[in-house]
């Protein structure tokens, strides 16, 4: 075979310029070996990078390996066989790993020094496979350490079918120096991109958390049923025990999960939520564990999973009963072993998270029906907490209603509307199906409507509802089933007078102290202007200066 002379400096300069433009480590490595392998005298160009030991039990060089914690990983290869034109771009084979200090490649990494063999015919004893060198007519070898700021990143090796030339050595040294810097820069860019993607995902999750947190606000109420739940939160919150929150939809299970997170030692870490009911079946694994770029159609870049995002904090699995059966085994493995792999990756990652799950289903019945794994059920329900529905927390309705009214008026930018005793009685007389969001919606609709007239409640129709119509801001309390007695609550005269005074002040502030006429407080409250003036005088209410 006729060996062409080494070309001029043009190809090397182009390689150096192109290397500086690369932002991907993988693309950079392919660029280096592809260009070097295209030199007429080159047979094989390879790059090994230093990484942790990963295949030690099956590595053919394990007997020679002095330290199994790290070794050289073959990450890029290019060349072609002289015998059968076989492509050498594969990353498998006996030399896909080199122990540090073993053979010439390993010695380059351990000593951080270049090794050059100008003519293997004079010195071929060091070769790991002398037969391969004879068959492929390998004559020269140049190995350069990839050094960046005094740290060995890996080794660049080039096998030649010609005697090693001095000019090529100079260029290979320069290429290795630039390659090390380019690899470090590309890794930095990839890390920045990874962190940017993580921040973007965390921002999405945090926006969802803020939105969810503002839906109910803080946990509001003082009923015996709620106090019992909060006592359980105080008991298990400071631990890392798994908690299964049970309750009907909209009862505030996420608020309880957030309270558990804030009580524990992970409060400074993130609380990441997965709504299992909204994840497509085929994307569960990617959603939980993340995926590598190119692992499936549409995976255009690496993606961090929710487990990884929740590291050091809490992962809240809402609607956990919706997880597909085939995914439950993988979830159980992560909970038991604290390790997982991204989709499309073989490398195991370790994660430390606390799991809090919630469901509105009867998981025990799902287990009995074979739709939920029993071992996962027991793993999740170390400490179950049952959140009571609103119908079992009627004593909390006045506090919740007032809280939602404050939030609604603040969002709408209007003066705070106060609920009269009649309004409170009406709310407590309604048989709530259990969903606190329904109460919030009722209050928000009333606040919106109050801008154009009297504050009225529009309770949803229900066969069990007892919804009396109040007779105005100063009217008599409704009688019969909807009375305060039927609702289990009597208001003292002082309470009624205080509520009436606050309601009057709110109406006057809203109308800028206009009592009569169109848009005045009397019209807003649905009473005669003379009656309202008398009440204002009797209560000693005076317009501020």
Short mmCIF file of C-alpha atoms in Angstrom, two decimals:
data_model
loop_
_atom_site.label_atom_id
_atom_site.label_comp_id
_atom_site.label_asym_id
_atom_site.label_seq_id
_atom_site.Cartn_x
_atom_site.Cartn_y
_atom_site.Cartn_z
CA UNK A 1 0.00 0.00 0.00
CA UNK A 2 1.34 3.39 -0.97
CA UNK A 3 1.41 5.84 1.93
CA UNK A 4 0.77 9.44 0.95
CA UNK A 5 2.92 12.08 2.57
CA UNK A 6 1.55 13.99 5.51
CA UNK A 7 -0.47 16.91 4.17
CA UNK A 8 0.19 20.52 4.97
CA UNK A 9 -1.02 22.40 7.97
CA UNK A 10 -4.39 23.26 6.43
CA UNK A 11 -6.36 20.29 7.82
CA UNK A 12 -4.93 20.76 11.32
CA UNK A 13 -5.80 24.42 11.44
CA UNK A 14 -9.33 23.70 10.24
CA UNK A 15 -9.67 21.03 12.92
CA UNK A 16 -8.54 23.46 15.63
CA UNK A 17 -11.00 26.11 14.44
CA UNK A 18 -13.89 23.63 14.19
CA UNK A 19 -13.14 22.24 17.66
CA UNK A 20 -13.52 25.71 19.16
CA UNK A 21 -17.06 25.96 17.77
CA UNK A 22 -18.41 22.73 19.25
CA UNK A 23 -20.68 22.89 22.31
CA UNK A 24 -21.40 19.16 22.61
CA UNK A 25 -18.82 16.78 24.10
CA UNK A 26 -20.04 13.89 21.96
CA UNK A 27 -19.91 15.88 18.72
CA UNK A 28 -16.49 17.27 19.63
CA UNK A 29 -15.00 13.81 20.20
CA UNK A 30 -16.40 12.49 16.92
CA UNK A 31 -14.98 15.51 15.11
CA UNK A 32 -11.47 14.89 16.48
CA UNK A 33 -11.20 11.19 15.67
CA UNK A 34 -12.95 11.51 12.30
CA UNK A 35 -10.57 14.22 11.10
CA UNK A 36 -7.45 12.47 12.40
CA UNK A 37 -8.50 9.12 10.91
CA UNK A 38 -8.81 10.77 7.50
CA UNK A 39 -5.10 11.54 7.40
CA UNK A 40 -3.58 9.32 4.68
CA UNK A 41 -1.10 7.66 7.09
CA UNK A 42 -3.62 7.19 9.93
CA UNK A 43 -5.09 3.76 10.69
CA UNK A 44 -7.01 4.40 13.90
CA UNK A 45 -7.75 7.43 16.10
CA UNK A 46 -9.29 7.01 19.55
CA UNK A 47 -10.18 9.03 22.62
CA UNK A 48 -10.50 7.59 26.11
CA UNK A 49 -11.89 9.74 28.93
CA UNK A 50 -11.37 9.19 32.63
CA UNK A 51 -14.53 8.01 34.40
CA UNK A 52 -15.60 5.77 37.26
CA UNK A 53 -15.21 1.99 37.06
CA UNK A 54 -18.46 0.55 35.79
CA UNK A 55 -17.88 -2.89 34.22
CA UNK A 56 -15.24 -4.18 36.63
CA UNK A 57 -16.69 -7.72 37.14
CA UNK A 58 -16.69 -8.39 33.35
CA UNK A 59 -13.67 -6.30 32.31
CA UNK A 60 -11.02 -8.45 30.57
CA UNK A 61 -8.28 -6.40 32.28
CA UNK A 62 -9.60 -6.68 35.84
CA UNK A 63 -6.60 -8.77 36.92
CA UNK A 64 -4.25 -5.94 35.88
CA UNK A 65 -6.36 -3.11 37.29
CA UNK A 66 -4.73 -1.54 40.36
CA UNK A 67 -7.77 0.54 41.32
CA UNK A 68 -11.33 -0.32 40.30
CA UNK A 69 -12.74 3.08 41.25
CA UNK A 70 -11.74 4.73 37.95
CA UNK A 71 -10.45 3.84 34.50
CA UNK A 72 -10.24 5.12 30.93
CA UNK A 73 -13.47 4.73 28.94
CA UNK A 74 -13.34 4.50 25.16
CA UNK A 75 -15.73 7.27 24.07
CA UNK A 76 -14.85 7.87 20.41
CA UNK A 77 -13.15 5.85 17.68
CA UNK A 78 -12.62 6.12 13.93
CA UNK A 79 -10.60 4.16 11.39
CA UNK A 80 -10.82 1.31 8.91
CA UNK A 81 -9.24 -2.13 8.64
CA UNK A 82 -6.71 -2.73 5.90
CA UNK A 83 -7.69 -6.40 5.64
CA UNK A 84 -11.45 -6.35 5.22
CA UNK A 85 -12.37 -2.63 5.20
CA UNK A 86 -14.13 -3.16 8.52
CA UNK A 87 -15.18 0.08 10.23
CA UNK A 88 -13.51 0.73 13.60
CA UNK A 89 -15.94 3.32 14.96
CA UNK A 90 -17.45 0.88 17.47
CA UNK A 91 -16.87 1.40 21.19
CA UNK A 92 -16.90 -2.23 22.23
CA UNK A 93 -14.19 -4.87 22.32
CA UNK A 94 -11.38 -5.72 24.67
CA UNK A 95 -9.94 -2.20 24.84
CA UNK A 96 -13.13 -0.27 25.60
CA UNK A 97 -11.67 0.19 29.10
CA UNK A 98 -8.03 0.77 30.08
CA UNK A 99 -6.93 0.57 33.73
CA UNK A 100 -4.85 3.52 34.91
CA UNK A 101 -1.15 2.71 34.53
CA UNK A 102 -1.66 -0.40 32.37
CA UNK A 103 -0.15 -0.53 28.86
CA UNK A 104 0.92 2.64 27.11
CA UNK A 105 -2.54 4.21 27.08
CA UNK A 106 -2.91 3.68 30.83
CA UNK A 107 0.62 4.99 31.47
CA UNK A 108 -0.13 8.20 29.59
CA UNK A 109 -3.04 8.88 31.96
CA UNK A 110 -1.13 7.95 35.13
CA UNK A 111 1.99 9.97 34.27
CA UNK A 112 0.23 12.84 32.42
CA UNK A 113 2.97 12.57 29.82
CA UNK A 114 2.93 11.89 26.09
CA UNK A 115 4.25 8.61 24.73
CA UNK A 116 5.40 8.35 21.13
CA UNK A 117 6.71 5.28 19.32
CA UNK A 118 8.14 6.45 15.98
CA UNK A 119 8.64 2.93 14.63
CA UNK A 120 6.98 -0.17 16.06
CA UNK A 121 9.35 -2.36 14.06
CA UNK A 122 12.05 -1.18 16.44
CA UNK A 123 9.92 -1.18 19.63
CA UNK A 124 6.77 -3.34 19.47
CA UNK A 125 7.02 -5.13 22.80
CA UNK A 126 4.57 -2.79 24.52
CA UNK A 127 1.65 -3.51 22.19
CA UNK A 128 -1.40 -5.17 23.77
CA UNK A 129 -2.12 -7.00 20.49
CA UNK A 130 1.05 -7.36 18.35
CA UNK A 131 -0.76 -9.63 15.88
CA UNK A 132 -3.26 -6.89 15.06
CA UNK A 133 -0.39 -4.44 14.42
CA UNK A 134 1.31 -6.85 12.01
CA UNK A 135 -1.90 -7.60 10.10
CA UNK A 136 -2.80 -3.92 9.79
CA UNK A 137 0.81 -2.79 9.07
CA UNK A 138 0.82 -0.45 12.06
CA UNK A 139 4.21 1.29 12.33
CA UNK A 140 3.84 4.38 14.49
CA UNK A 141 1.89 5.40 17.60
CA UNK A 142 1.35 8.77 19.28
CA UNK A 143 -0.47 9.09 22.59
CA UNK A 144 -1.18 12.45 24.17
CA UNK A 145 -2.70 13.16 27.60
CA UNK A 146 -5.72 15.46 27.54
CA UNK A 147 -4.70 17.95 30.22
CA UNK A 148 -6.82 20.85 31.45
CA UNK A 149 -5.56 23.02 34.30
CA UNK A 150 -3.29 20.24 35.50
CA UNK A 151 -6.03 17.60 35.51
CA UNK A 152 -5.97 14.57 33.25
CA UNK A 153 -9.27 14.28 31.39
CA UNK A 154 -8.27 11.38 29.16
CA UNK A 155 -5.98 10.18 26.39
CA UNK A 156 -5.84 10.81 22.63
CA UNK A 157 -4.21 7.98 20.71
CA UNK A 158 -3.36 7.71 16.99
CA UNK A 159 -2.06 4.56 15.28
CA UNK A 160 -0.22 5.14 11.97
CA UNK A 161 0.70 3.01 8.97
CA UNK A 162 3.84 5.09 8.53
CA UNK A 163 6.79 6.08 10.64
CA UNK A 164 5.81 8.85 13.08
CA UNK A 165 6.87 12.23 11.77
CA UNK A 166 8.11 15.06 13.99
CA UNK A 167 5.78 17.63 12.47
CA UNK A 168 2.79 15.44 13.24
CA UNK A 169 3.90 15.17 16.86
CA UNK A 170 3.85 18.95 17.19
CA UNK A 171 0.38 19.17 15.73
CA UNK A 172 -0.95 16.28 17.85
CA UNK A 173 0.34 18.01 20.98
CA UNK A 174 -1.43 21.20 19.93
CA UNK A 175 -4.60 19.29 19.02
CA UNK A 176 -4.56 17.47 22.39
CA UNK A 177 -4.20 20.77 24.29
CA UNK A 178 -7.04 22.35 22.35
CA UNK A 179 -9.11 19.18 22.66
CA UNK A 180 -8.78 19.16 26.46
CA UNK A 181 -9.85 22.80 26.67
CA UNK A 182 -12.69 22.20 24.22
CA UNK A 183 -13.87 19.14 26.20
CA UNK A 184 -13.83 21.15 29.44
CA UNK A 185 -15.73 23.98 27.75
CA UNK A 186 -18.24 21.61 26.15
CA UNK A 187 -18.82 19.92 29.50
CA UNK A 188 -19.36 23.33 31.06
CA UNK A 189 -21.85 24.26 28.33
CA UNK A 190 -23.65 20.93 28.81
CA UNK A 191 -23.78 21.49 32.56
CA UNK A 192 -25.13 25.00 32.04
CA UNK A 193 -27.74 23.61 29.65
CA UNK A 194 -28.63 20.87 32.13
CA UNK A 195 -29.00 23.39 34.94
CA UNK A 196 -31.01 25.71 32.70
CA UNK A 197 -33.36 22.87 31.82
CA UNK A 198 -33.62 21.96 35.49
CA UNK A 199 -34.41 25.55 36.45
CA UNK A 200 -37.03 25.76 33.70
CA UNK A 201 -38.67 22.58 34.96
CA UNK A 202 -38.45 23.71 38.57
CA UNK A 203 -40.03 27.04 37.62
CA UNK A 204 -42.91 25.19 35.98
CA UNK A 205 -43.35 23.03 39.06
CA UNK A 206 -43.03 26.02 41.38
CA UNK A 207 -45.65 27.95 39.42
CA UNK A 208 -47.93 24.96 39.75
CA UNK A 209 -47.19 24.80 43.46
CA UNK A 210 -47.92 28.49 43.97
CA UNK A 211 -51.14 28.14 42.01
CA UNK A 212 -52.14 25.10 44.04
CA UNK A 213 -51.16 26.73 47.32
CA UNK A 214 -53.26 29.83 46.60
CA UNK A 215 -56.27 27.69 45.75
CA UNK A 216 -56.99 27.02 49.41
CA UNK A 217 -54.48 29.32 51.06
CA UNK A 218 -53.27 28.12 54.44
CA UNK A 219 -55.07 25.34 56.24
CA UNK A 220 -58.11 27.11 57.70
CA UNK A 221 -60.44 25.70 60.33
CA UNK A 222 -60.76 24.66 63.94
CA UNK A 223 -63.26 21.83 63.81
CA UNK A 224 -62.57 18.65 65.79
CA UNK A 225 -62.21 16.68 62.54
CA UNK A 226 -59.52 19.03 61.21
CA UNK A 227 -57.73 19.24 64.57
CA UNK A 228 -57.42 15.45 64.54
CA UNK A 229 -55.75 15.56 61.11
CA UNK A 230 -53.34 18.31 62.18
CA UNK A 231 -52.35 16.31 65.26
CA UNK A 232 -51.39 13.45 62.95
CA UNK A 233 -49.40 15.87 60.78
CA UNK A 234 -47.50 17.08 63.86
CA UNK A 235 -46.79 13.48 64.81
CA UNK A 236 -45.46 12.11 61.51
CA UNK A 237 -44.28 15.34 59.82
CA UNK A 238 -40.80 15.50 61.43
CA UNK A 239 -40.04 11.91 60.32
CA UNK A 240 -39.15 10.55 56.88
CA UNK A 241 -41.94 7.98 57.02
CA UNK A 242 -44.09 7.48 53.94
CA UNK A 243 -47.57 8.96 54.28
CA UNK A 244 -50.69 8.05 52.32
CA UNK A 245 -53.28 10.85 52.36
CA UNK A 246 -56.82 9.61 51.77
CA UNK A 247 -59.86 11.70 51.07
CA UNK A 248 -62.42 12.79 48.51
CA UNK A 249 -61.47 15.07 45.62
CA UNK A 250 -60.93 18.69 46.58
CA UNK A 251 -60.71 18.15 50.34
CA UNK A 252 -57.25 19.71 50.60
CA UNK A 253 -54.98 16.67 50.42
CA UNK A 254 -52.19 18.69 48.80
CA UNK A 255 -52.29 21.21 51.64
CA UNK A 256 -51.80 18.38 54.10
CA UNK A 257 -48.87 17.09 52.00
CA UNK A 258 -47.33 20.55 52.03
CA UNK A 259 -47.78 20.78 55.80
CA UNK A 260 -46.02 17.40 56.20
CA UNK A 261 -43.14 18.65 54.04
CA UNK A 262 -42.80 21.87 56.04
CA UNK A 263 -42.79 19.95 59.34
CA UNK A 264 -39.88 17.71 58.35
CA UNK A 265 -36.13 18.06 58.03
CA UNK A 266 -36.49 18.40 54.25
CA UNK A 267 -38.35 21.70 54.44
CA UNK A 268 -35.43 23.50 52.77
CA UNK A 269 -35.54 21.07 49.84
CA UNK A 270 -38.08 21.13 47.01
CA UNK A 271 -41.54 19.61 47.14
CA UNK A 272 -42.27 18.27 43.66
CA UNK A 273 -45.75 17.13 42.68
CA UNK A 274 -46.74 14.53 40.11
CA UNK A 275 -50.41 14.41 39.20
CA UNK A 276 -50.48 10.75 38.21
CA UNK A 277 -53.95 11.11 36.69
CA UNK A 278 -52.66 13.57 34.06
CA UNK A 279 -49.58 11.65 32.89
CA UNK A 280 -50.04 9.68 29.65
CA UNK A 281 -49.49 5.96 30.20
CA UNK A 282 -46.51 5.75 27.83
CA UNK A 283 -44.73 8.71 29.48
CA UNK A 284 -44.83 7.62 33.13
CA UNK A 285 -41.27 6.30 33.17
CA UNK A 286 -39.89 9.44 31.53
CA UNK A 287 -41.94 11.66 33.86
CA UNK A 288 -40.66 9.87 36.97
CA UNK A 289 -37.06 9.14 36.00
CA UNK A 290 -36.25 11.39 33.02
CA UNK A 291 -34.81 10.34 29.67
CA UNK A 292 -31.67 10.65 27.59
CA UNK A 293 -31.59 12.48 24.29
CA UNK A 294 -32.59 10.22 21.41
CA UNK A 295 -34.05 7.51 23.66
CA UNK A 296 -37.36 7.76 21.81
CA UNK A 297 -39.05 9.83 19.14
CA UNK A 298 -39.31 13.42 20.34
CA UNK A 299 -36.53 13.12 22.95
CA UNK A 300 -34.44 15.93 21.46
CA UNK A 301 -32.51 16.57 24.66
CA UNK A 302 -31.85 15.09 28.08
CA UNK A 303 -34.70 15.57 30.53
CA UNK A 304 -34.63 15.45 34.32
CA UNK A 305 -37.34 13.36 35.95
CA UNK A 306 -39.41 14.31 38.96
CA UNK A 307 -37.48 11.98 41.28
CA UNK A 308 -34.22 13.73 40.43
CA UNK A 309 -35.82 17.16 40.82
CA UNK A 310 -37.11 16.21 44.27
CA UNK A 311 -33.68 15.05 45.50
CA UNK A 312 -33.20 16.14 49.10
CA UNK A 313 -36.87 17.05 49.39
CA UNK A 314 -40.32 15.52 48.99
CA UNK A 315 -42.04 13.90 46.03
CA UNK A 316 -45.82 14.18 46.23
CA UNK A 317 -47.60 11.53 44.17
CA UNK A 318 -51.14 12.83 43.79
CA UNK A 319 -53.79 10.39 42.53
CA UNK A 320 -51.31 7.56 43.06
CA UNK A 321 -53.98 4.98 42.27
CA UNK A 322 -53.75 6.01 38.59
CA UNK A 323 -50.22 4.65 38.14
CA UNK A 324 -50.30 1.76 35.62
CA UNK A 325 -49.70 -1.68 37.08
CA UNK A 326 -46.57 -2.29 35.00
CA UNK A 327 -45.07 0.96 36.28
CA UNK A 328 -45.79 0.19 39.92
CA UNK A 329 -42.98 -2.39 40.08
CA UNK A 330 -40.41 0.17 38.87
CA UNK A 331 -41.70 2.68 41.39
CA UNK A 332 -41.40 0.11 44.18
CA UNK A 333 -37.81 -0.61 43.20
CA UNK A 334 -36.89 3.07 43.50
CA UNK A 335 -38.55 3.30 46.91
CA UNK A 336 -36.69 0.22 48.14
CA UNK A 337 -33.26 0.65 46.55
CA UNK A 338 -33.21 4.44 46.02
CA UNK A 339 -31.72 3.94 42.55
CA UNK A 340 -33.12 4.43 39.05
CA UNK A 341 -32.06 4.78 35.42
CA UNK A 342 -33.22 7.40 32.96
CA UNK A 343 -34.98 6.07 29.89
CA UNK A 344 -32.29 5.30 27.31
CA UNK A 345 -29.45 5.22 29.85
CA UNK A 346 -27.68 2.32 31.53
CA UNK A 347 -26.08 4.36 34.31
CA UNK A 348 -27.82 4.02 37.68
CA UNK A 349 -28.48 7.17 39.66
CA UNK A 350 -29.03 7.42 43.40
CA UNK A 351 -31.83 9.55 44.79
CA UNK A 352 -32.88 10.51 48.32
CA UNK A 353 -36.49 11.67 48.54
CA UNK A 354 -39.42 11.38 50.91
CA UNK A 355 -42.57 10.00 49.32
CA UNK A 356 -46.01 11.35 50.19
CA UNK A 357 -48.89 9.89 48.21
CA UNK A 358 -52.56 10.83 47.97
CA UNK A 359 -55.65 9.27 46.45
CA UNK A 360 -59.42 9.55 46.45
CA UNK A 361 -59.72 5.85 45.66
CA UNK A 362 -60.09 2.89 47.98
CA UNK A 363 -56.61 1.49 47.41
CA UNK A 364 -57.32 -1.58 49.53
CA UNK A 365 -60.15 -2.48 47.17
CA UNK A 366 -57.81 -1.82 44.21
CA UNK A 367 -55.30 -4.25 45.75
CA UNK A 368 -58.02 -6.87 46.25
CA UNK A 369 -59.05 -6.38 42.63
CA UNK A 370 -55.49 -6.91 41.38
CA UNK A 371 -55.21 -3.36 40.01
CA UNK A 372 -52.68 -2.13 42.57
CA UNK A 373 -49.65 -3.96 43.92
CA UNK A 374 -50.00 -5.02 47.52
CA UNK A 375 -46.30 -4.53 48.29
CA UNK A 376 -46.41 -0.99 46.92
CA UNK A 377 -49.58 -0.27 48.87
CA UNK A 378 -47.92 -1.28 52.13
CA UNK A 379 -44.81 0.67 51.23
CA UNK A 380 -46.79 3.86 50.64
CA UNK A 381 -49.24 3.57 53.53
CA UNK A 382 -46.81 3.40 56.43
CA UNK A 383 -48.83 6.21 58.03
CA UNK A 384 -52.27 6.86 56.50
CA UNK A 385 -54.09 10.15 57.10
CA UNK A 386 -57.77 10.58 56.21
CA UNK A 387 -58.79 14.14 55.32
CA UNK A 388 -62.46 14.77 56.21
CA UNK A 389 -64.85 16.20 53.60
CA UNK A 390 -66.35 19.63 54.08
CA UNK A 391 -69.72 18.18 55.13
CA UNK A 392 -67.94 16.79 58.20
CA UNK A 393 -66.37 20.18 58.91
CA UNK A 394 -69.46 22.40 58.99
CA UNK A 395 -68.00 24.32 61.94
CA UNK A 396 -65.16 25.42 59.62
CA UNK A 397 -67.46 26.86 56.92
CA UNK A 398 -67.64 30.43 58.40
CA UNK A 399 -63.83 30.66 58.69
CA UNK A 400 -63.26 29.18 55.24
CA UNK A 401 -65.89 31.44 53.66
CA UNK A 402 -64.39 34.56 55.23
CA UNK A 403 -60.91 33.48 54.15
CA UNK A 404 -61.98 32.90 50.55
CA UNK A 405 -63.85 36.21 50.52
CA UNK A 406 -60.68 38.06 51.56
CA UNK A 407 -58.67 36.30 48.86
CA UNK A 408 -61.31 36.94 46.19
CA UNK A 409 -61.71 40.63 46.98
CA UNK A 410 -57.95 41.07 47.02
CA UNK A 411 -57.64 39.45 43.58
CA UNK A 412 -60.52 41.52 42.21
CA UNK A 413 -59.12 44.74 43.66
CA UNK A 414 -62.34 45.64 45.48
CA UNK A 415 -63.03 46.49 49.14
CA UNK A 416 -63.54 43.41 51.27
CA UNK A 417 -67.11 42.17 51.30
CA UNK A 418 -68.34 40.89 54.64
CA UNK A 419 -70.69 37.95 55.01
CA UNK A 420 -73.77 38.58 57.10
CA UNK A 421 -75.09 36.06 59.66
CA UNK A 422 -77.73 35.16 57.10
CA UNK A 423 -75.06 34.35 54.54
CA UNK A 424 -73.16 32.21 57.05
CA UNK A 425 -76.34 30.38 58.00
CA UNK A 426 -77.09 29.76 54.35
CA UNK A 427 -73.63 28.29 53.78
CA UNK A 428 -73.80 26.08 56.84
CA UNK A 429 -77.24 24.83 55.91
CA UNK A 430 -76.03 23.56 52.55
CA UNK A 431 -75.05 19.89 52.37
CA UNK A 432 -71.60 20.16 50.84
CA UNK A 433 -70.57 17.15 48.78
CA UNK A 434 -67.07 17.33 50.26
CA UNK A 435 -65.23 19.56 47.83
CA UNK A 436 -63.80 22.72 49.40
CA UNK A 437 -63.22 24.16 45.93
CA UNK A 438 -66.98 24.33 45.51
CA UNK A 439 -67.20 26.62 48.52
CA UNK A 440 -64.40 28.75 47.12
CA UNK A 441 -66.19 29.04 43.77
CA UNK A 442 -69.45 30.07 45.48
CA UNK A 443 -67.66 32.81 47.42
CA UNK A 444 -65.74 34.06 44.39
CA UNK A 445 -68.92 34.27 42.29
CA UNK A 446 -70.59 36.22 45.10
CA UNK A 447 -67.64 38.65 45.31
CA UNK A 448 -67.72 39.25 41.54
CA UNK A 449 -71.48 39.82 41.56
CA UNK A 450 -71.25 42.16 44.57
CA UNK A 451 -69.63 44.82 42.40
CA UNK A 452 -72.98 45.44 40.73
CA UNK A 453 -75.33 45.08 43.66
CA UNK A 454 -76.22 43.16 46.82
CA UNK A 455 -73.99 40.32 47.97
CA UNK A 456 -75.89 37.15 47.17
CA UNK A 457 -74.84 33.51 47.31
CA UNK A 458 -75.50 31.25 44.36
CA UNK A 459 -75.33 27.78 45.85
CA UNK A 460 -75.27 24.80 43.47
CA UNK A 461 -78.48 22.83 43.21
CA UNK A 462 -78.44 19.70 45.36
CA UNK A 463 -81.14 17.26 46.39
CA UNK A 464 -79.71 17.36 49.88
CA UNK A 465 -79.22 21.13 50.02
CA UNK A 466 -81.24 23.28 52.35
CA UNK A 467 -80.73 26.75 50.91
CA UNK A 468 -83.02 29.40 52.40
CA UNK A 469 -83.21 32.81 50.77
CA UNK A 470 -82.05 35.55 53.08
CA UNK A 471 -84.14 38.70 53.21
CA UNK A 472 -81.44 41.34 52.93
CA UNK A 473 -78.66 42.79 55.01
CA UNK A 474 -80.93 43.72 57.95
CA UNK A 475 -83.77 41.21 57.42
CA UNK A 476 -84.89 38.56 59.87
CA UNK A 477 -83.03 35.27 60.02
CA UNK A 478 -84.59 32.48 57.95
CA UNK A 479 -86.77 30.07 59.85
CA UNK A 480 -87.25 26.34 59.74
CA UNK A 481 -84.60 23.96 58.44
CA UNK A 482 -82.28 26.79 57.39
CA UNK A 483 -82.22 28.62 60.72
CA UNK A 484 -79.11 28.97 62.87
CA UNK A 485 -80.58 26.44 65.29
CA UNK A 486 -80.99 23.87 62.52
CA UNK A 487 -77.43 24.60 61.40
CA UNK A 488 -76.19 23.92 64.93
CA UNK A 489 -75.00 27.53 65.52
CA UNK A 490 -76.57 30.49 67.29
CA UNK A 491 -75.15 34.00 66.98
CA UNK A 492 -75.17 36.24 70.03
CA UNK A 493 -76.66 39.71 69.73
CA UNK A 494 -73.17 41.22 70.06
CA UNK A 495 -71.93 39.05 67.16
CA UNK A 496 -74.88 40.06 64.99
CA UNK A 497 -74.35 43.74 65.82
CA UNK A 498 -70.60 43.47 65.08
CA UNK A 499 -71.23 41.77 61.73
CA UNK A 500 -73.86 44.37 60.82
CA UNK A 501 -71.48 47.23 61.68
CA UNK A 502 -68.63 45.70 59.63
CA UNK A 503 -70.98 45.09 56.72
CA UNK A 504 -72.18 48.70 56.84
CA UNK A 505 -68.64 50.05 56.91
CA UNK A 506 -67.66 47.83 53.97
CA UNK A 507 -70.65 49.11 51.97
CA UNK A 508 -69.86 52.74 52.80
CA UNK A 509 -66.20 52.38 51.87
CA UNK A 510 -67.13 50.69 48.61
CA UNK A 511 -69.50 53.53 47.65
CA UNK A 512 -67.11 56.24 48.91
CA UNK A 513 -69.59 57.06 51.73
CA UNK A 514 -72.46 57.75 49.37
CA UNK A 515 -75.58 56.71 51.32
CA UNK A 516 -78.55 57.39 49.02
CA UNK A 517 -79.17 57.60 45.31
CA UNK A 518 -78.00 55.38 42.45
CA UNK A 519 -74.89 53.43 43.39
CA UNK A 520 -75.22 54.41 47.04
CA UNK A 521 -74.82 52.13 50.06
CA UNK A 522 -78.59 51.90 50.59
CA UNK A 523 -79.11 50.55 47.08
CA UNK A 524 -76.15 48.19 47.50
CA UNK A 525 -77.56 46.79 50.75
CA UNK A 526 -81.16 46.68 49.54
CA UNK A 527 -82.66 48.99 52.20
CA UNK A 528 -84.25 52.44 52.24
CA UNK A 529 -81.86 55.35 52.49
CA UNK A 530 -83.70 56.66 55.59
CA UNK A 531 -83.42 53.27 57.30
CA UNK A 532 -79.73 53.09 56.53
CA UNK A 533 -79.15 56.65 57.78
CA UNK A 534 -80.88 55.76 61.06
CA UNK A 535 -78.72 52.67 61.53
CA UNK A 536 -75.56 54.64 60.80
CA UNK A 537 -76.54 57.22 63.41
CA UNK A 538 -77.56 54.60 65.96
CA UNK A 539 -74.21 52.84 65.61
CA UNK A 540 -72.27 56.08 65.90
CA UNK A 541 -70.58 55.56 62.53
CA UNK A 542 -68.91 58.71 61.26
CA UNK A 543 -67.21 59.38 57.94
CA UNK A 544 -63.45 59.79 58.45
CA UNK A 545 -61.90 63.14 57.64
#
